[in-house]
Short mmCIF file of C-alpha atoms in Angstrom, two decimals:
data_model
loop_
_atom_site.label_atom_id
_atom_site.label_comp_id
_atom_site.label_asym_id
_atom_site.label_seq_id
_atom_site.Cartn_x
_atom_site.Cartn_y
_atom_site.Cartn_z
CA MET A 1205 0.00 0.00 0.00
CA ALA A 1206 2.83 2.38 0.89
CA TRP A 1207 4.64 1.36 -2.30
CA TRP A 1208 1.56 2.13 -4.28
CA LEU A 1209 1.09 5.48 -2.56
CA ALA A 1210 4.71 6.39 -3.20
CA HIS A 1211 4.72 5.52 -6.90
CA SER A 1212 1.17 5.73 -8.16
CA ARG A 1213 0.41 8.58 -10.52
CA TRP A 1214 -3.31 8.13 -10.09
CA ARG A 1215 -5.02 11.52 -9.84
CA GLY A 1216 -7.30 10.53 -6.97
CA LYS A 1217 -4.36 9.41 -4.86
CA PHE A 1218 -4.75 12.39 -2.52
CA LEU A 1219 -8.18 11.08 -1.48
CA LEU A 1220 -6.75 7.85 -0.16
CA GLU A 1221 -3.80 9.66 1.40
CA ALA A 1222 -6.19 11.96 3.27
CA LEU A 1223 -8.34 9.02 4.36
CA VAL A 1224 -5.38 7.10 5.71
CA ALA A 1225 -4.07 10.17 7.53
CA LEU A 1226 -7.43 10.81 9.16
CA PRO A 1227 -6.59 8.96 12.41
CA LEU A 1228 -3.76 11.47 12.89
CA VAL A 1229 -6.12 14.38 13.40
CA LEU A 1230 -9.22 12.74 14.86
CA PRO A 1231 -9.48 12.40 18.63
CA PRO A 1232 -9.05 8.70 19.38
CA THR A 1233 -12.45 8.60 21.00
CA VAL A 1234 -14.15 9.72 17.78
CA LEU A 1235 -12.30 7.12 15.81
CA GLY A 1236 -13.07 4.49 18.41
CA PHE A 1237 -16.74 5.46 18.41
CA TYR A 1238 -17.09 5.07 14.65
CA LEU A 1239 -15.12 1.87 14.63
CA LEU A 1240 -17.37 0.55 17.36
CA LEU A 1241 -20.43 1.40 15.30
CA ALA A 1242 -18.91 -0.18 12.21
CA LEU A 1243 -17.78 -3.33 13.98
CA GLY A 1244 -20.92 -3.66 16.11
CA PRO A 1245 -23.70 -6.11 15.20
CA ASN A 1246 -25.58 -3.38 13.31
CA GLY A 1247 -22.55 -1.79 11.62
CA PRO A 1248 -21.50 -2.65 8.07
CA ILE A 1249 -18.49 -4.69 9.08
CA GLY A 1250 -20.39 -6.37 11.89
CA LYS A 1251 -23.17 -7.33 9.48
CA LEU A 1252 -20.65 -8.66 7.01
CA MET A 1253 -19.02 -10.72 9.73
CA GLN A 1254 -22.41 -12.11 10.77
CA ALA A 1255 -23.27 -12.95 7.18
CA LEU A 1256 -20.02 -14.83 6.92
CA GLY A 1257 -20.84 -16.64 10.12
CA GLY A 1258 -18.08 -14.95 12.08
CA PRO A 1259 -18.31 -13.53 15.58
CA SER A 1260 -19.12 -9.94 16.35
CA LEU A 1261 -15.94 -7.94 16.72
CA ALA A 1262 -17.03 -5.25 19.12
CA PHE A 1263 -15.69 -5.70 22.65
CA THR A 1264 -13.41 -8.56 21.58
CA PHE A 1265 -9.68 -8.88 21.27
CA SER A 1266 -9.88 -9.20 17.45
CA GLY A 1267 -11.86 -5.99 17.32
CA LEU A 1268 -9.21 -4.36 19.41
CA VAL A 1269 -6.52 -5.44 17.00
CA ILE A 1270 -8.44 -4.08 14.03
CA GLY A 1271 -9.02 -0.79 15.84
CA SER A 1272 -5.33 -0.46 16.70
CA LEU A 1273 -4.42 -1.28 13.11
CA VAL A 1274 -6.56 1.53 11.71
CA TYR A 1275 -5.35 3.93 14.34
CA SER A 1276 -1.66 3.20 13.83
CA LEU A 1277 -1.82 2.84 10.06
CA PRO A 1278 -0.72 6.40 9.21
CA PHE A 1279 2.24 6.15 11.56
CA VAL A 1280 3.43 3.03 9.79
CA LEU A 1281 2.45 4.07 6.31
CA GLN A 1282 4.01 7.51 6.19
CA PRO A 1283 7.63 6.61 6.96
CA LEU A 1284 7.34 3.73 4.52
CA GLN A 1285 5.85 5.92 1.82
CA ASN A 1286 8.63 8.45 2.31
CA ALA A 1287 11.30 5.78 2.22
CA PHE A 1288 9.90 4.24 -0.96
CA ALA A 1289 9.64 7.63 -2.62
CA THR A 1290 13.26 8.41 -1.73
CA VAL A 1291 14.56 5.13 -3.10
CA GLY A 1292 12.52 5.60 -6.27
CA LYS A 1293 11.53 3.11 -8.92
CA ARG A 1294 14.96 2.58 -10.40
CA PRO A 1295 16.29 -0.12 -8.01
CA MET A 1296 13.12 -2.13 -8.57
CA GLU A 1297 13.51 -1.81 -12.35
CA VAL A 1298 17.15 -2.76 -12.22
CA ALA A 1299 16.36 -5.78 -10.05
CA THR A 1300 13.65 -7.04 -12.40
CA THR A 1301 15.90 -6.74 -15.44
CA LEU A 1302 18.45 -8.76 -13.46
CA GLY A 1303 15.96 -11.61 -13.25
CA ALA A 1304 14.22 -10.95 -9.94
CA SER A 1305 10.45 -11.20 -9.79
CA LYS A 1306 8.61 -8.26 -8.22
CA TRP A 1307 8.36 -9.90 -4.79
CA ASP A 1308 11.93 -11.13 -4.94
CA ALA A 1309 13.08 -7.62 -5.84
CA PHE A 1310 11.00 -6.14 -3.05
CA PHE A 1311 12.53 -8.36 -0.40
CA SER A 1312 16.08 -8.46 -1.72
CA VAL A 1313 16.47 -4.82 -2.75
CA ILE A 1314 13.70 -2.50 -1.61
CA LEU A 1315 13.49 -3.84 1.94
CA PRO A 1316 17.22 -3.45 2.70
CA LEU A 1317 17.39 -0.06 0.96
CA CYS A 1318 14.41 1.21 2.96
CA ARG A 1319 15.67 -0.23 6.25
CA GLN A 1320 15.49 3.13 8.03
CA GLY A 1321 11.93 3.67 6.86
CA PHE A 1322 10.87 0.25 8.08
CA LEU A 1323 12.56 0.85 11.39
CA SER A 1324 10.74 4.14 11.99
CA ALA A 1325 7.51 2.49 10.87
CA ILE A 1326 7.95 -0.31 13.39
CA VAL A 1327 8.93 2.03 16.19
CA LEU A 1328 6.11 4.48 15.56
CA GLY A 1329 3.57 1.73 15.06
CA PHE A 1330 4.68 0.00 18.23
CA ALA A 1331 4.69 3.21 20.21
CA HIS A 1332 1.23 4.16 19.15
CA THR A 1333 -0.33 0.80 19.66
CA LEU A 1334 1.16 0.48 23.12
CA GLY A 1335 0.28 3.97 24.22
CA GLU A 1336 -3.18 4.35 22.79
CA PHE A 1337 -6.13 4.68 25.03
CA GLY A 1338 -9.25 6.11 23.48
CA VAL A 1339 -9.74 3.71 20.62
CA VAL A 1340 -9.07 0.75 22.79
CA LEU A 1341 -11.45 1.86 25.47
CA MET A 1342 -14.22 2.47 22.96
CA ILE A 1343 -13.92 -0.78 21.05
CA GLY A 1344 -12.55 -3.09 23.63
CA GLY A 1345 -14.70 -1.99 26.46
CA ASN A 1346 -12.02 -2.87 29.00
CA ILE A 1347 -13.06 -6.44 29.79
CA PRO A 1348 -10.44 -7.87 32.15
CA GLY A 1349 -8.59 -10.82 30.70
CA GLN A 1350 -9.94 -10.15 27.20
CA THR A 1351 -9.66 -6.59 26.08
CA GLN A 1352 -8.02 -4.87 29.00
CA VAL A 1353 -4.73 -3.30 27.95
CA VAL A 1354 -2.00 -2.05 30.24
CA SER A 1355 -2.60 1.66 29.76
CA ILE A 1356 -6.26 1.32 30.66
CA ALA A 1357 -5.55 -0.95 33.57
CA ILE A 1358 -3.20 1.66 34.99
CA TYR A 1359 -5.82 4.33 34.52
CA GLU A 1360 -8.30 2.22 36.48
CA HIS A 1361 -5.89 1.55 39.29
CA VAL A 1362 -5.16 5.25 39.62
CA GLU A 1363 -8.85 6.14 39.53
CA SER A 1364 -9.53 3.73 42.34
CA LEU A 1365 -6.46 4.97 44.20
CA HIS A 1366 -4.57 1.64 44.02
CA TYR A 1367 -1.28 3.41 43.52
CA ALA A 1368 0.81 0.37 44.29
CA ASN A 1369 -0.85 -1.66 41.55
CA ALA A 1370 -0.54 1.28 39.16
CA HIS A 1371 3.18 1.42 39.94
CA GLY A 1372 3.57 -2.28 39.34
CA LEU A 1373 2.07 -2.03 35.89
CA SER A 1374 3.62 1.29 35.03
CA VAL A 1375 7.10 -0.03 35.54
CA ILE A 1376 6.44 -2.70 32.94
CA LEU A 1377 5.65 -0.24 30.14
CA PRO A 1378 8.79 1.89 30.07
CA GLY A 1379 10.93 -1.15 30.77
CA LEU A 1380 9.39 -3.24 28.02
CA SER A 1381 9.31 -0.36 25.56
CA PHE A 1382 12.91 0.50 26.24
CA LEU A 1383 14.02 -3.07 25.75
CA MET A 1384 12.19 -3.42 22.45
CA LEU A 1385 13.38 -0.10 21.07
CA MET A 1386 16.90 -0.85 22.20
CA ALA A 1387 16.85 -4.18 20.44
CA LEU A 1388 15.59 -2.52 17.25
CA TYR A 1389 18.19 0.23 17.21
CA ALA A 1390 20.96 -2.19 18.11
CA PHE A 1391 19.88 -4.38 15.20
CA ASN A 1392 19.94 -1.37 12.89
CA ARG A 1393 23.43 -0.50 14.04
CA LYS A 1394 24.65 -3.99 13.44
CA VAL A 1395 23.20 -4.06 9.94
CA LYS A 1396 24.85 -0.73 9.23
CA TRP A 1397 28.12 -2.06 10.49
CA ILE A 1398 27.91 -5.04 8.15
CA HIS A 1399 27.00 -2.98 5.13
CA GLY A 1400 29.24 -0.03 5.86
CA PRO A 1401 28.11 3.56 6.27
CA MET B 788 15.48 -14.26 -36.83
CA GLY B 789 15.89 -10.74 -35.68
CA LEU B 790 14.02 -8.45 -33.38
CA LYS B 791 10.63 -7.44 -34.64
CA ILE B 792 9.28 -4.33 -32.96
CA GLN B 793 5.83 -2.97 -33.63
CA ILE B 794 4.97 -0.77 -30.70
CA CYS B 795 3.00 2.24 -29.64
CA LEU B 796 3.73 3.83 -26.27
CA GLN B 797 1.58 6.72 -25.14
CA LYS B 798 2.95 8.98 -22.44
CA SER B 799 1.36 12.15 -21.16
CA ASP B 800 3.43 14.44 -23.37
CA PHE B 801 4.98 12.06 -25.85
CA GLN B 802 4.13 9.26 -28.22
CA LEU B 803 6.53 6.60 -29.39
CA VAL B 804 5.59 4.69 -32.52
CA VAL B 805 8.12 2.24 -33.87
CA ASP B 806 7.56 -0.41 -36.51
CA THR B 807 10.78 -2.04 -37.58
CA THR B 808 12.87 -5.17 -37.56
CA LEU B 809 16.36 -4.93 -36.15
CA PRO B 810 19.12 -7.39 -36.95
CA THR B 811 20.31 -9.50 -34.00
CA ASP B 812 23.61 -10.52 -35.55
CA GLU B 813 25.01 -7.00 -35.61
CA ILE B 814 25.48 -4.20 -33.13
CA VAL B 815 22.58 -1.82 -33.47
CA ALA B 816 22.85 1.80 -32.39
CA ILE B 817 19.87 3.97 -31.64
CA CYS B 818 20.60 7.58 -32.19
CA GLY B 819 18.62 10.82 -32.12
CA PRO B 820 18.24 14.13 -30.32
CA SER B 821 17.25 14.22 -26.62
CA GLY B 822 13.60 13.41 -26.14
CA SER B 823 13.37 11.45 -29.37
CA GLY B 824 12.47 8.27 -27.51
CA LYS B 825 15.79 6.39 -27.54
CA THR B 826 15.65 5.40 -23.89
CA SER B 827 11.94 4.59 -24.16
CA VAL B 828 12.67 2.03 -26.88
CA LEU B 829 15.15 0.29 -24.58
CA ARG B 830 12.69 0.38 -21.68
CA VAL B 831 9.99 -1.14 -23.85
CA LEU B 832 12.35 -3.90 -24.95
CA ALA B 833 13.34 -4.61 -21.36
CA GLY B 834 9.68 -4.84 -20.33
CA LEU B 835 9.71 -1.78 -18.09
CA GLU B 836 6.81 -0.08 -19.85
CA PRO B 837 3.77 -2.26 -19.16
CA THR B 838 1.39 0.20 -20.86
CA VAL B 839 2.94 -0.36 -24.27
CA SER B 840 0.80 -1.95 -26.96
CA GLY B 841 1.85 -3.86 -30.06
CA ASN B 842 4.12 -6.80 -30.77
CA ILE B 843 7.69 -7.61 -29.90
CA ILE B 844 9.16 -10.83 -31.19
CA PHE B 845 12.76 -11.52 -30.25
CA GLN B 846 14.13 -14.37 -32.33
CA ASP B 847 11.62 -17.14 -31.49
CA HIS B 848 10.24 -15.59 -28.32
CA CYS B 849 7.14 -13.45 -28.23
CA TRP B 850 7.67 -10.79 -25.58
CA LEU B 851 4.64 -8.69 -26.31
CA SER B 852 1.39 -9.26 -28.12
CA ALA B 853 -2.25 -8.42 -27.58
CA GLN B 854 -2.54 -11.48 -25.31
CA GLN B 855 0.88 -11.55 -23.76
CA PHE B 856 3.26 -9.38 -21.77
CA VAL B 857 6.41 -11.15 -20.66
CA PRO B 858 7.62 -9.44 -17.46
CA PRO B 859 11.19 -8.11 -17.40
CA HIS B 860 12.60 -10.83 -15.16
CA GLN B 861 11.62 -13.51 -17.66
CA ARG B 862 13.15 -11.82 -20.69
CA ALA B 863 16.83 -12.25 -19.76
CA VAL B 864 17.65 -8.83 -21.09
CA GLY B 865 20.71 -7.09 -19.70
CA LEU B 866 20.01 -3.38 -19.39
CA VAL B 867 22.61 -0.82 -18.43
CA PHE B 868 20.99 2.46 -17.52
CA GLN B 869 22.55 5.82 -18.13
CA GLU B 870 23.06 6.28 -14.41
CA PRO B 871 24.37 2.98 -13.06
CA GLY B 872 21.67 2.27 -10.43
CA LEU B 873 23.87 0.05 -8.31
CA PHE B 874 22.32 -1.38 -5.16
CA ALA B 875 23.67 0.62 -2.24
CA HIS B 876 23.06 -2.16 0.28
CA LEU B 877 25.33 -4.59 -1.55
CA ASN B 878 29.03 -4.35 -2.27
CA VAL B 879 30.47 -4.64 -5.76
CA SER B 880 30.52 -8.42 -5.90
CA GLY B 881 27.04 -8.56 -4.37
CA ASN B 882 25.83 -6.32 -7.16
CA ILE B 883 27.47 -8.35 -9.89
CA LEU B 884 26.23 -11.65 -8.49
CA TYR B 885 22.69 -10.43 -7.83
CA GLY B 886 21.51 -11.21 -11.33
CA ARG B 887 23.88 -14.09 -11.96
CA LYS B 888 22.41 -16.04 -9.04
CA ARG B 889 18.98 -15.63 -10.60
CA SER B 890 20.07 -16.37 -14.16
CA LYS B 891 18.43 -19.35 -15.79
CA ASN B 892 20.43 -19.09 -18.97
CA SER B 893 23.57 -20.96 -18.02
CA ALA B 894 24.04 -22.46 -21.48
CA GLN B 895 26.12 -19.57 -22.72
CA ALA B 896 27.72 -18.54 -19.48
CA ILE B 897 29.91 -15.50 -19.69
CA ASP B 898 33.35 -15.95 -18.22
CA LEU B 899 33.14 -13.79 -15.10
CA ASP B 900 36.90 -13.77 -14.59
CA HIS B 901 37.54 -12.46 -18.04
CA LEU B 902 34.79 -9.90 -17.66
CA LEU B 903 36.24 -8.56 -14.40
CA ASN B 904 39.70 -8.27 -15.88
CA LEU B 905 38.51 -6.66 -19.01
CA LEU B 906 36.45 -4.04 -17.22
CA GLY B 907 39.28 -3.53 -14.74
CA ILE B 908 37.09 -3.98 -11.67
CA ARG B 909 38.55 -7.07 -10.04
CA HIS B 910 40.24 -5.04 -7.31
CA LEU B 911 36.92 -3.38 -6.46
CA LEU B 912 34.97 -6.53 -5.59
CA THR B 913 34.83 -5.99 -1.83
CA ARG B 914 34.28 -2.24 -2.03
CA GLN B 915 31.03 -0.52 -1.12
CA VAL B 916 29.41 1.01 -4.18
CA ASN B 917 29.20 4.49 -2.65
CA THR B 918 32.99 4.64 -2.54
CA LEU B 919 33.35 4.14 -6.31
CA SER B 920 33.99 6.82 -8.91
CA GLY B 921 31.51 7.43 -11.71
CA GLY B 922 33.46 5.42 -14.25
CA GLU B 923 33.92 2.53 -11.82
CA ARG B 924 30.20 2.45 -11.11
CA GLN B 925 29.43 2.34 -14.80
CA ARG B 926 31.81 -0.55 -15.36
CA VAL B 927 30.32 -2.47 -12.44
CA ALA B 928 26.86 -1.88 -13.90
CA ILE B 929 28.00 -3.24 -17.27
CA ALA B 930 29.51 -6.29 -15.59
CA ARG B 931 26.32 -6.82 -13.60
CA ALA B 932 24.16 -6.74 -16.73
CA LEU B 933 26.46 -9.13 -18.59
CA ALA B 934 26.79 -11.52 -15.66
CA ILE B 935 23.18 -12.66 -16.08
CA ASN B 936 24.11 -14.23 -19.44
CA PRO B 937 21.61 -12.06 -21.26
CA HIS B 938 19.90 -13.02 -24.52
CA LEU B 939 20.00 -9.36 -25.48
CA LEU B 940 22.12 -6.55 -24.14
CA LEU B 941 20.69 -3.03 -24.02
CA LEU B 942 23.05 -0.18 -23.30
CA ASP B 943 21.83 3.35 -22.61
CA GLU B 944 24.79 5.68 -23.09
CA PRO B 945 26.96 3.33 -21.07
CA MET B 946 30.19 5.16 -21.81
CA SER B 947 29.11 8.62 -20.72
CA GLY B 948 31.07 8.25 -17.48
CA LEU B 949 34.16 6.63 -18.98
CA ASP B 950 37.37 8.28 -20.07
CA ALA B 951 38.67 7.91 -23.61
CA ALA B 952 41.14 5.15 -22.71
CA LYS B 953 38.50 2.95 -21.10
CA LYS B 954 36.12 3.60 -23.97
CA HIS B 955 38.80 2.48 -26.32
CA GLU B 956 39.15 -0.77 -24.43
CA LEU B 957 35.46 -1.38 -24.00
CA ILE B 958 34.47 -0.91 -27.63
CA PRO B 959 36.48 -3.87 -28.94
CA TYR B 960 35.26 -5.94 -25.99
CA LEU B 961 31.63 -5.25 -26.83
CA LYS B 962 32.29 -6.09 -30.46
CA ASP B 963 34.01 -9.28 -29.47
CA LEU B 964 31.14 -10.17 -27.15
CA GLN B 965 28.69 -9.75 -29.96
CA HIS B 966 30.77 -11.96 -32.22
CA SER B 967 31.91 -14.71 -29.87
CA LEU B 968 28.78 -15.16 -27.75
CA ALA B 969 26.35 -13.92 -30.37
CA ILE B 970 24.71 -11.64 -27.85
CA PRO B 971 22.78 -9.05 -29.79
CA ILE B 972 23.56 -5.54 -28.60
CA ILE B 973 21.40 -2.46 -28.88
CA TYR B 974 23.17 0.67 -27.99
CA VAL B 975 21.89 4.19 -27.37
CA SER B 976 24.31 7.04 -27.75
CA HIS B 977 24.67 10.70 -28.62
CA ASP B 978 28.28 10.24 -29.56
CA HIS B 979 28.56 9.87 -33.32
CA HIS B 980 32.14 8.85 -33.12
CA GLU B 981 31.34 6.06 -30.65
CA ILE B 982 28.51 4.87 -32.87
CA ALA B 983 30.66 4.91 -35.98
CA GLN B 984 33.24 2.75 -34.25
CA LEU B 985 30.92 0.31 -32.59
CA ALA B 986 27.74 -0.07 -34.56
CA ASP B 987 26.95 -1.85 -37.80
CA HIS B 988 23.34 -0.91 -38.00
CA LEU B 989 21.70 2.36 -37.09
CA LEU B 990 18.17 3.33 -36.07
CA LEU B 991 17.62 7.08 -36.19
CA LEU B 992 14.75 8.40 -34.05
CA GLU B 993 13.11 11.78 -34.04
CA ASN B 994 10.05 12.83 -31.99
CA GLY B 995 9.22 9.26 -31.14
CA GLN B 996 9.31 8.04 -34.73
CA VAL B 997 11.83 6.25 -36.88
CA LYS B 998 13.48 8.75 -39.17
CA ALA B 999 15.86 6.39 -40.89
CA GLN B 1000 17.29 2.94 -40.50
CA GLY B 1001 20.04 1.06 -42.23
CA SER B 1002 23.69 0.17 -42.24
CA ILE B 1003 25.96 2.70 -40.59
CA GLN B 1004 27.94 3.22 -43.81
CA GLU B 1005 24.84 4.02 -45.77
CA LEU B 1006 23.30 6.40 -43.21
CA ALA B 1007 26.57 8.17 -42.44
CA THR B 1008 26.83 9.27 -46.07
CA ARG B 1009 23.19 10.17 -46.59
CA LEU B 1010 23.37 13.93 -46.99
CA SER B 1011 19.77 14.49 -45.88
CA LEU B 1012 20.50 13.12 -42.40
CA PRO B 1013 22.23 15.03 -39.59
CA LEU B 1014 24.91 12.39 -39.20
CA ALA B 1015 26.79 13.56 -42.29
CA HIS B 1016 26.77 17.15 -41.06
CA GLN B 1017 28.62 16.65 -37.80
CA PRO B 1018 31.73 18.85 -37.62
CA ASP B 1019 33.79 15.67 -37.40
CA ALA B 1020 31.69 13.72 -39.89
CA GLU B 1021 33.36 10.45 -40.74
CA VAL B 1022 32.73 7.40 -42.82
CA MET B 1023 33.63 3.84 -41.97
CA VAL B 1024 34.52 1.68 -44.93
CA ASN B 1025 35.01 -2.08 -44.92
CA ALA B 1026 38.34 -3.08 -46.39
CA VAL B 1027 40.49 -6.20 -46.77
CA VAL B 1028 44.21 -6.44 -46.05
CA ASP B 1029 46.01 -7.05 -49.32
CA GLY B 1030 49.72 -6.62 -48.63
CA TYR B 1031 52.44 -4.95 -46.60
CA ASP B 1032 55.42 -2.81 -47.43
CA PRO B 1033 57.99 -3.46 -44.66
CA VAL B 1034 60.37 -0.78 -45.89
CA TYR B 1035 57.89 2.06 -45.47
CA GLN B 1036 55.71 0.24 -42.91
CA LEU B 1037 52.61 0.68 -44.95
CA LEU B 1038 49.67 -1.68 -45.09
CA ARG B 1039 47.92 -2.12 -48.39
CA LEU B 1040 44.13 -2.46 -48.28
CA THR B 1041 41.53 -3.01 -50.93
CA ILE B 1042 38.05 -1.63 -50.98
CA ASP B 1043 36.43 -3.47 -53.84
CA ASP B 1044 39.03 -2.82 -56.56
CA ILE B 1045 40.43 0.35 -55.00
CA LYS B 1046 43.83 0.20 -53.28
CA LEU B 1047 44.64 2.22 -50.16
CA TRP B 1048 47.92 2.61 -48.25
CA VAL B 1049 47.66 2.97 -44.51
CA PRO B 1050 50.51 3.34 -42.02
CA GLY B 1051 50.49 0.50 -39.53
CA ARG B 1052 51.78 -2.88 -38.45
CA GLN B 1053 51.69 -5.94 -40.64
CA ARG B 1054 48.46 -7.91 -40.66
CA ALA B 1055 47.32 -11.19 -42.15
CA ILE B 1056 46.41 -10.95 -45.79
CA GLY B 1057 42.69 -11.32 -46.26
CA GLU B 1058 41.82 -9.91 -42.82
CA ALA B 1059 38.68 -7.79 -42.85
CA VAL B 1060 39.23 -4.36 -41.34
CA LYS B 1061 37.37 -1.10 -41.03
CA VAL B 1062 38.94 2.19 -42.01
CA GLN B 1063 37.80 5.59 -40.92
CA ILE B 1064 37.89 8.52 -43.31
CA LEU B 1065 36.97 11.98 -42.05
CA ALA B 1066 35.11 14.31 -44.42
CA LYS B 1067 37.56 17.12 -43.67
CA ASP B 1068 40.50 14.95 -44.74
CA VAL B 1069 39.19 14.47 -48.26
CA SER B 1070 39.85 17.06 -50.97
CA ILE B 1071 38.90 17.08 -54.63
CA CYS B 1072 40.93 17.61 -57.83
CA LEU B 1073 39.71 17.66 -61.39
CA ASP B 1074 42.96 16.17 -62.75
CA ARG B 1075 45.06 13.46 -61.20
CA PRO B 1076 47.58 15.26 -58.98
CA ARG B 1077 51.18 14.25 -59.76
CA GLN B 1078 53.54 16.01 -57.38
CA THR B 1079 51.78 15.48 -54.06
CA SER B 1080 52.62 14.06 -50.67
CA ILE B 1081 49.24 12.43 -50.47
CA LEU B 1082 49.34 8.67 -50.84
CA ASN B 1083 45.77 7.83 -51.52
CA ILE B 1084 44.19 9.31 -54.60
CA LEU B 1085 41.01 7.68 -55.83
CA GLU B 1086 39.31 8.13 -59.11
CA THR B 1087 35.67 8.59 -58.29
CA GLN B 1088 32.42 10.22 -59.21
CA ILE B 1089 30.35 12.84 -57.41
CA ASP B 1090 27.09 11.37 -56.22
CA SER B 1091 25.59 14.50 -54.74
CA LEU B 1092 26.49 17.85 -53.18
CA MET B 1093 24.97 19.81 -50.36
CA ASP B 1094 25.52 23.39 -49.26
CA GLU B 1095 25.92 23.29 -45.47
CA GLY B 1096 25.18 27.02 -45.19
CA ASN B 1097 28.38 28.08 -43.44
CA GLY B 1098 30.51 28.48 -46.55
CA GLN B 1099 31.11 24.74 -46.68
CA MET B 1100 29.98 22.11 -49.14
CA LEU B 1101 29.52 18.45 -48.29
CA ILE B 1102 30.12 16.14 -51.22
CA LYS B 1103 29.26 12.48 -51.41
CA LEU B 1104 31.67 10.49 -53.55
CA CYS B 1105 30.86 7.05 -54.92
CA LEU B 1106 33.03 4.04 -54.29
CA PRO B 1107 32.01 0.81 -56.05
CA SER B 1108 29.88 -0.46 -53.15
CA SER B 1109 30.05 2.35 -50.63
CA ALA B 1110 30.71 6.05 -50.42
CA ILE B 1111 32.88 8.62 -48.70
CA LEU B 1112 32.33 12.26 -47.82
CA ALA B 1113 34.41 15.28 -48.67
CA ARG B 1114 34.00 18.66 -47.02
CA ILE B 1115 35.38 21.59 -49.01
CA THR B 1116 34.62 25.31 -49.15
CA ARG B 1117 31.78 26.56 -51.32
CA GLN B 1118 34.28 28.85 -53.01
CA SER B 1119 36.35 25.87 -54.21
CA SER B 1120 33.28 23.98 -55.26
CA GLU B 1121 32.11 26.85 -57.44
CA ARG B 1122 35.58 27.52 -58.82
CA LEU B 1123 35.85 23.89 -59.92
CA ALA B 1124 32.18 23.96 -61.04
CA LEU B 1125 31.52 20.65 -59.31
CA LYS B 1126 28.24 18.93 -60.07
CA ALA B 1127 26.61 15.58 -59.53
CA GLY B 1128 27.79 12.85 -61.86
CA GLN B 1129 31.14 14.50 -62.52
CA LYS B 1130 34.33 12.39 -62.56
CA VAL B 1131 36.88 13.71 -60.06
CA TYR B 1132 39.92 12.60 -58.05
CA ALA B 1133 39.60 12.39 -54.30
CA GLN B 1134 42.77 13.03 -52.29
CA ILE B 1135 42.58 11.39 -48.91
CA LYS B 1136 44.94 13.01 -46.46
CA SER B 1137 44.57 10.41 -43.76
CA VAL B 1138 42.99 7.03 -43.35
CA ALA B 1139 42.72 5.55 -39.87
CA LEU B 1140 42.69 1.82 -39.36
CA LEU B 1141 40.35 0.63 -36.60
#
């Protein structure tokens, strides 16, 4: 999708770009509200799921994942789109004339060349999914054991003045986040070291 | 056999319409002003323009028809772009081996060792591509395209980043490649001199259309085409080695039944060679000159004349199966009252053996 956005010359491209960027400007609660309506038993996606014999997605873990996906999409898409646009079409063309199929070329040439873009996409996507609140609360409904996420759990503990519990959970987030980000950046450094500056 | 091209490519501000058959047993050059569609033809042949319509049949393989579009990675076409487009995440050997690992055409494998030596890039193999100079990048790109054992080699101004010495080395290599491995080569260039040295067949484009096509000798002497009007206009003539004079170190060549003396080393009698004759090195006399330092004086006939507009006349002179050009002043031409069909003597000041 990012590749297409970066290289398409379709005139209506701006429409899709605006649509994808929408979660950036909307308050998470608004987004969550609409997603809840859409995923609910009477919403279009909910109806579709029912017609296909699937479960309702509202207030479930799957629904939560879909909500997070939509919400974090622009944060993942934009660095990728920028990276693809910077690299341009030429490496892909060269790779295909050298006998690589499109997918082969994508994984063997575009992916390594856009490493930085992918890294920022992962970091931003991760950060947003971990830290989000509104969307999750709206769709997930905070059902312990099913759709309760750490950030909301902390909020609840603080509301009910269980500061000790809030501390216990809060420590996990920065620690876990730091470890993951550290691993990512260390990996990037190592790759750089192998391939030179 | 050959390469049959019948294509129409519509771009927002440009249309390319080509309907021709190119030989695949000769080096073909595509030539024309910027924006005439030279690069687009190569891109279409490589399969990089999926919106093209028409037919492309390369030898027995159909690459494009109303029903079929063979994607670039299944065409085994080596394409060297004007800017090298090396992969920055791989080193030099990684770049060269990228396509070779994916090559399915191992029947006519190119000798990689020889290729590396010839292009002078063996010592660069472990280098990162962003540490290479422009000429080095270009040579790596050429090696990378050849390493896939291509069925067809497309070169888009590949020598623009090379110095004269490297060009001089690469031209015979490309010719040899075409002969020994029978890899057809299509070559895009602005450089008339390069084309004259390398190509046998020429496709002249203008505004996305074919303006002329034919053997390089024929097109180089066609006065209506821009090729003949280059300041350093030259003609290549096929000749055969006929003898050698060791005392004066002169090689005797024959062009049909005409004899030419050229300074140079001894060569095998019967060897086919190409000689280069510049239009500015040819002068015209009405009578056979007697007391002259010039070795090569041919009895010939004027085919046609053209006023170049800057006080110069370009004159096409017939040889039995080819032609040469002479550039003289308009003043001389009028003084001698030269006209088409007239018998004259051409004095050739210098003949270069290629």
